[in-house]
PDB file of C-alpha atoms in Angstrom:
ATOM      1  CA  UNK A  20      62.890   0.281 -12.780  1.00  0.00           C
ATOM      2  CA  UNK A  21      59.582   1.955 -13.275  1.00  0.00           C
ATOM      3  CA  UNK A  22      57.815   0.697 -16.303  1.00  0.00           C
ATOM      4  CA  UNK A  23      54.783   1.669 -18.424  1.00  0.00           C
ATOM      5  CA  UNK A  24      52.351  -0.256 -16.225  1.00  0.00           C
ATOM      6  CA  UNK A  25      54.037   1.412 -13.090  1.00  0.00           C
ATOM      7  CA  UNK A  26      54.121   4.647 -14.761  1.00  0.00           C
ATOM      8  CA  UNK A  27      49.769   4.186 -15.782  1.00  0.00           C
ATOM      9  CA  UNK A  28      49.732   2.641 -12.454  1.00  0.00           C
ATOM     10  CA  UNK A  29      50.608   5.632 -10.493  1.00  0.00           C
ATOM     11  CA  UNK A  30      48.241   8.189 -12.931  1.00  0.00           C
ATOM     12  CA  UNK A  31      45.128   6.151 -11.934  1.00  0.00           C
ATOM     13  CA  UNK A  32      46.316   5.580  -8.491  1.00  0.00           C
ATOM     14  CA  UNK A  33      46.741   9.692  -8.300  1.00  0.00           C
ATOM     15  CA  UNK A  34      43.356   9.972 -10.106  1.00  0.00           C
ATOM     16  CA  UNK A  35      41.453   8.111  -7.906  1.00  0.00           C
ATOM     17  CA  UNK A  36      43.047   8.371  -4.112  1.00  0.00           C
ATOM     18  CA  UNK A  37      44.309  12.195  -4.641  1.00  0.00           C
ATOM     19  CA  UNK A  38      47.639  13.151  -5.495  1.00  0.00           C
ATOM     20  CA  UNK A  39      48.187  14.025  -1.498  1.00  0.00           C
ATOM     21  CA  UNK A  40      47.358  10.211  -0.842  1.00  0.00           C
ATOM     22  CA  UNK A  41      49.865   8.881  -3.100  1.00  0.00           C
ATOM     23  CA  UNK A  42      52.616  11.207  -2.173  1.00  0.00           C
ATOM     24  CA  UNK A  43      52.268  10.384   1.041  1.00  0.00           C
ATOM     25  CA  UNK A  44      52.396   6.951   0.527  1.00  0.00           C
ATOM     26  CA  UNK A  45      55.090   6.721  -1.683  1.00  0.00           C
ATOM     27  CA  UNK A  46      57.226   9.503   0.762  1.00  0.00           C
ATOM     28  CA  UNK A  47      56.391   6.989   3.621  1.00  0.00           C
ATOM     29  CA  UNK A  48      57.982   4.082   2.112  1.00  0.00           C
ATOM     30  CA  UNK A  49      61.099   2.618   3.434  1.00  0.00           C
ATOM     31  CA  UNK A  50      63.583   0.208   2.447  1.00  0.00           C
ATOM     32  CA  UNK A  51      60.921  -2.613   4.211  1.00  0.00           C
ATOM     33  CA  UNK A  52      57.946  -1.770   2.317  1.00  0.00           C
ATOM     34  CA  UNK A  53      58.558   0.302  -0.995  1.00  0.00           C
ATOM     35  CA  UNK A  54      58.136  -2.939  -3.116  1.00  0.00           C
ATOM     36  CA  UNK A  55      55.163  -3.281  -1.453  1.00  0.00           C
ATOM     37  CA  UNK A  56      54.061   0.122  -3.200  1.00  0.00           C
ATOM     38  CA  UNK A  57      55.614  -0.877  -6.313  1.00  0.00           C
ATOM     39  CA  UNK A  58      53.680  -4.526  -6.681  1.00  0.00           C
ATOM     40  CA  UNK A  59      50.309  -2.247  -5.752  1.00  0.00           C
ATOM     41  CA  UNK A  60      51.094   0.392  -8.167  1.00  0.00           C
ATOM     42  CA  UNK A  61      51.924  -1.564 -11.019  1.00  0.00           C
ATOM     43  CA  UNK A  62      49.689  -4.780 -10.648  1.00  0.00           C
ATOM     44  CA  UNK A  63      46.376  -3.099  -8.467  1.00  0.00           C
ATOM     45  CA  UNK A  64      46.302   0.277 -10.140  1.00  0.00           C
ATOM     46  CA  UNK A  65      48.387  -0.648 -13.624  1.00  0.00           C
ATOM     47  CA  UNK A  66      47.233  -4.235 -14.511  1.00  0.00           C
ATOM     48  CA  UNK A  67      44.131  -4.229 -12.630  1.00  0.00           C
ATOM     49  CA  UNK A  68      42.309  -0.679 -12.793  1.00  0.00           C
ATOM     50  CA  UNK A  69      43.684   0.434 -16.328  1.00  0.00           C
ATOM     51  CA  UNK A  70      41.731  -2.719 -17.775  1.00  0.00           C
ATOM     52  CA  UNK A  71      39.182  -1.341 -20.184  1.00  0.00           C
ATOM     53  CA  UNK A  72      36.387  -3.792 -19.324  1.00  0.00           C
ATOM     54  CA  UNK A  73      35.337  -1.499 -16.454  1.00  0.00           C
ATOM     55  CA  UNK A  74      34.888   1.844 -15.776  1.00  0.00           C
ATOM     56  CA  UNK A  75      36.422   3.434 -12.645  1.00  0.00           C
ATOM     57  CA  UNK A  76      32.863   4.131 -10.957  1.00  0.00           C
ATOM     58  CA  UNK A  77      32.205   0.485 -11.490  1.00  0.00           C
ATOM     59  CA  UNK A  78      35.761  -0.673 -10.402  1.00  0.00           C
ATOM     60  CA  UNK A  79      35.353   1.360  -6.858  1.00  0.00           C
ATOM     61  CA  UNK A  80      32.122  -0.152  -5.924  1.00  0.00           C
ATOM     62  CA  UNK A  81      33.060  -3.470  -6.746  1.00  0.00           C
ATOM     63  CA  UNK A  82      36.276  -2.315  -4.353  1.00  0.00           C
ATOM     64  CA  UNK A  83      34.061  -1.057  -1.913  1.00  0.00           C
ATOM     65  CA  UNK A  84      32.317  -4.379  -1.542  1.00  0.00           C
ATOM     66  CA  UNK A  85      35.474  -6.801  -1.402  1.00  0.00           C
ATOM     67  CA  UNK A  86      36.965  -4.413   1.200  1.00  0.00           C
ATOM     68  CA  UNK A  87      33.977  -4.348   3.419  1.00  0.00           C
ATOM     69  CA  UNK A  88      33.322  -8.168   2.765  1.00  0.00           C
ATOM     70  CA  UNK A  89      37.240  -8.759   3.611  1.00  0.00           C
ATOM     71  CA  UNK A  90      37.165  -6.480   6.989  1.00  0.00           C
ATOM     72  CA  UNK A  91      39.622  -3.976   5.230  1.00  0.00           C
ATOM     73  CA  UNK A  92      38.199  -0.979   7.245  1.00  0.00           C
ATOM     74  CA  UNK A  93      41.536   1.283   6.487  1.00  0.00           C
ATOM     75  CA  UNK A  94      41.110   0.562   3.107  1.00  0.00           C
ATOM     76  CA  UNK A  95      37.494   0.834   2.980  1.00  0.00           C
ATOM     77  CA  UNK A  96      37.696   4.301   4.570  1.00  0.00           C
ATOM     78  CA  UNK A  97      40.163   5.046   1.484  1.00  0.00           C
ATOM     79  CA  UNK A  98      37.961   3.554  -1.338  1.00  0.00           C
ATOM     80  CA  UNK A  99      34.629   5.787   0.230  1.00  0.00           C
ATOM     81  CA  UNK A 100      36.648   8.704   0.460  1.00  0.00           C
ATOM     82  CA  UNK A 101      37.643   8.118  -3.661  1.00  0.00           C
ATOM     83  CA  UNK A 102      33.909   7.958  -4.752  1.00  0.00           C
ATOM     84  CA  UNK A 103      34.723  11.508  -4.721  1.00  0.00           C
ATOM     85  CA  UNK A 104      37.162  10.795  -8.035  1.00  0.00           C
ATOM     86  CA  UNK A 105      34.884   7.736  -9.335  1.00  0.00           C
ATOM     87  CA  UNK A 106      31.488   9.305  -9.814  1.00  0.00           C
ATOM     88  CA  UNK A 107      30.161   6.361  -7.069  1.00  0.00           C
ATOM     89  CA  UNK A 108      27.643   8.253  -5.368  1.00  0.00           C
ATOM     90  CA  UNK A 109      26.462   7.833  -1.997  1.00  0.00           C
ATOM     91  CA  UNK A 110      23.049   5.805  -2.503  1.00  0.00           C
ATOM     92  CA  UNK A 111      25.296   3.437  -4.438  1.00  0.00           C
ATOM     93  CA  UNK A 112      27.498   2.580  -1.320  1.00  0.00           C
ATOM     94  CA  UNK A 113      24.555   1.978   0.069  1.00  0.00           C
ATOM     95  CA  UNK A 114      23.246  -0.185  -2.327  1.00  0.00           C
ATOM     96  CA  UNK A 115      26.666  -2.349  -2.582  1.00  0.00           C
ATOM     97  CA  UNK A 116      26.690  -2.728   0.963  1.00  0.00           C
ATOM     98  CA  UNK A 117      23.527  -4.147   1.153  1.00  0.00           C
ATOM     99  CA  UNK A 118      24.546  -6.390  -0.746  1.00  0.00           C
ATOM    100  CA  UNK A 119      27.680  -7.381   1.535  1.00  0.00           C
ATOM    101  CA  UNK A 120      25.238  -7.882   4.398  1.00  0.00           C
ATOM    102  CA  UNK A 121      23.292 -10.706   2.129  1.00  0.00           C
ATOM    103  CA  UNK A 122      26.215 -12.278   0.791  1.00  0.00           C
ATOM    104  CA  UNK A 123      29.257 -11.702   3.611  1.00  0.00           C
ATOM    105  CA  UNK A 124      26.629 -10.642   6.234  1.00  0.00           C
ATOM    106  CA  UNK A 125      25.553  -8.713   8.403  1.00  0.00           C
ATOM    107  CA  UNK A 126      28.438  -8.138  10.953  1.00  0.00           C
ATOM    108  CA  UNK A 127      30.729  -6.699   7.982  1.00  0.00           C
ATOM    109  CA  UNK A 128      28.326  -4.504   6.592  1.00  0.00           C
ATOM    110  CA  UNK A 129      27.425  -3.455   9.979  1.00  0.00           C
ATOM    111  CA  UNK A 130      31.060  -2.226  10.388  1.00  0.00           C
ATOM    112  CA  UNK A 131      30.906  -0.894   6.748  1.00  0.00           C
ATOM    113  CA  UNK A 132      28.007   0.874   7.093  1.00  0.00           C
ATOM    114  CA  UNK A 133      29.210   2.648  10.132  1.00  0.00           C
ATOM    115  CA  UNK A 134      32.513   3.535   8.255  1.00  0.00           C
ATOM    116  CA  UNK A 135      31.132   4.307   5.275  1.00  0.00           C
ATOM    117  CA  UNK A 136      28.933   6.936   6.901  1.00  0.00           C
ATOM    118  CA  UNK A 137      31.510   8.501   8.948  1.00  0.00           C
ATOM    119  CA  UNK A 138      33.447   9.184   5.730  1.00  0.00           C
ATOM    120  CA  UNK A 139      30.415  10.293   3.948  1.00  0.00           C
ATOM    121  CA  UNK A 140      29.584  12.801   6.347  1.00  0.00           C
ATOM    122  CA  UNK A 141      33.152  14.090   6.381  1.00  0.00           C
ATOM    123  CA  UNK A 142      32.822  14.716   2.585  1.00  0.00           C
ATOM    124  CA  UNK A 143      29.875  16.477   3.127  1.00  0.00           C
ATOM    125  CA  UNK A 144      31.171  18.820   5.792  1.00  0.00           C
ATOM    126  CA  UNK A 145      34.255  19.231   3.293  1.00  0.00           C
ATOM    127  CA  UNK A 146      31.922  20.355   0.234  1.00  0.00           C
ATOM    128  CA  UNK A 147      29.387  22.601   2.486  1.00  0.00           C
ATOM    129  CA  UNK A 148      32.875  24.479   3.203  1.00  0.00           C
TER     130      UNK A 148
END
């Protein structure tokens, strides 16, 4: 049963990953993981990112530095990719991970870094089309 945090769940969700993203997630599901998509949906992106104590720009870096910090690199790619829909900007990434290499270290923002750039570059190829 899809409730009102599901349902305010899957507008941010849409908002911030892309519409394409989502679709494809939730098309992808199967019988094994489609609560899976329903607990992130409706706890992540309906309890969590609907909160009004944080903006969404705030919300992605602070995303950005747990996934990096936590090794999440698929994720990670996904979050860097949504600065696009959060007003994050790129010197901001920076700035956050820096701040994973002081307080997770180095080796994870090392591999951050080197994701985060590849996506950033990507965006920029995508815009100068």
């Amino acid at each position: 049963m899809k409730d009102q945090a599901y349902e305010a769940g899957l507008a941010v969700r849409r908002r911030i990953l892309g519409d394409a993203h989502v679709k494809r997630s939730l098309e992808n599901a199967t019988t094994f993981d489609e609560d899976f998509q329903d607990l992130v949906t409706r706890h992540a992106w309906g309890d969590i990112w609907t909160r009004p104590g944080l903006d969404h720009r705030t919300r992605s870096l602070i995303t950005i530095a747990l996934l990096a910090s936590g090794g999440c690199h698929d994720e990670l790619k996904l979050h860097v990719r949504a600065t696009r829909n959060t007003g994050a900007t790129a010197d901001e990434v920076k700035e956050v991970l820096l701040q994973v290499a002081v307080y997770a270290g180095v080796p994870a923002a090392n591999s951050a870094f080197r994701i985060a750039k590849s996506v950033l570059e990507e965006m920029a190829k995508e815009d100068a089309r």
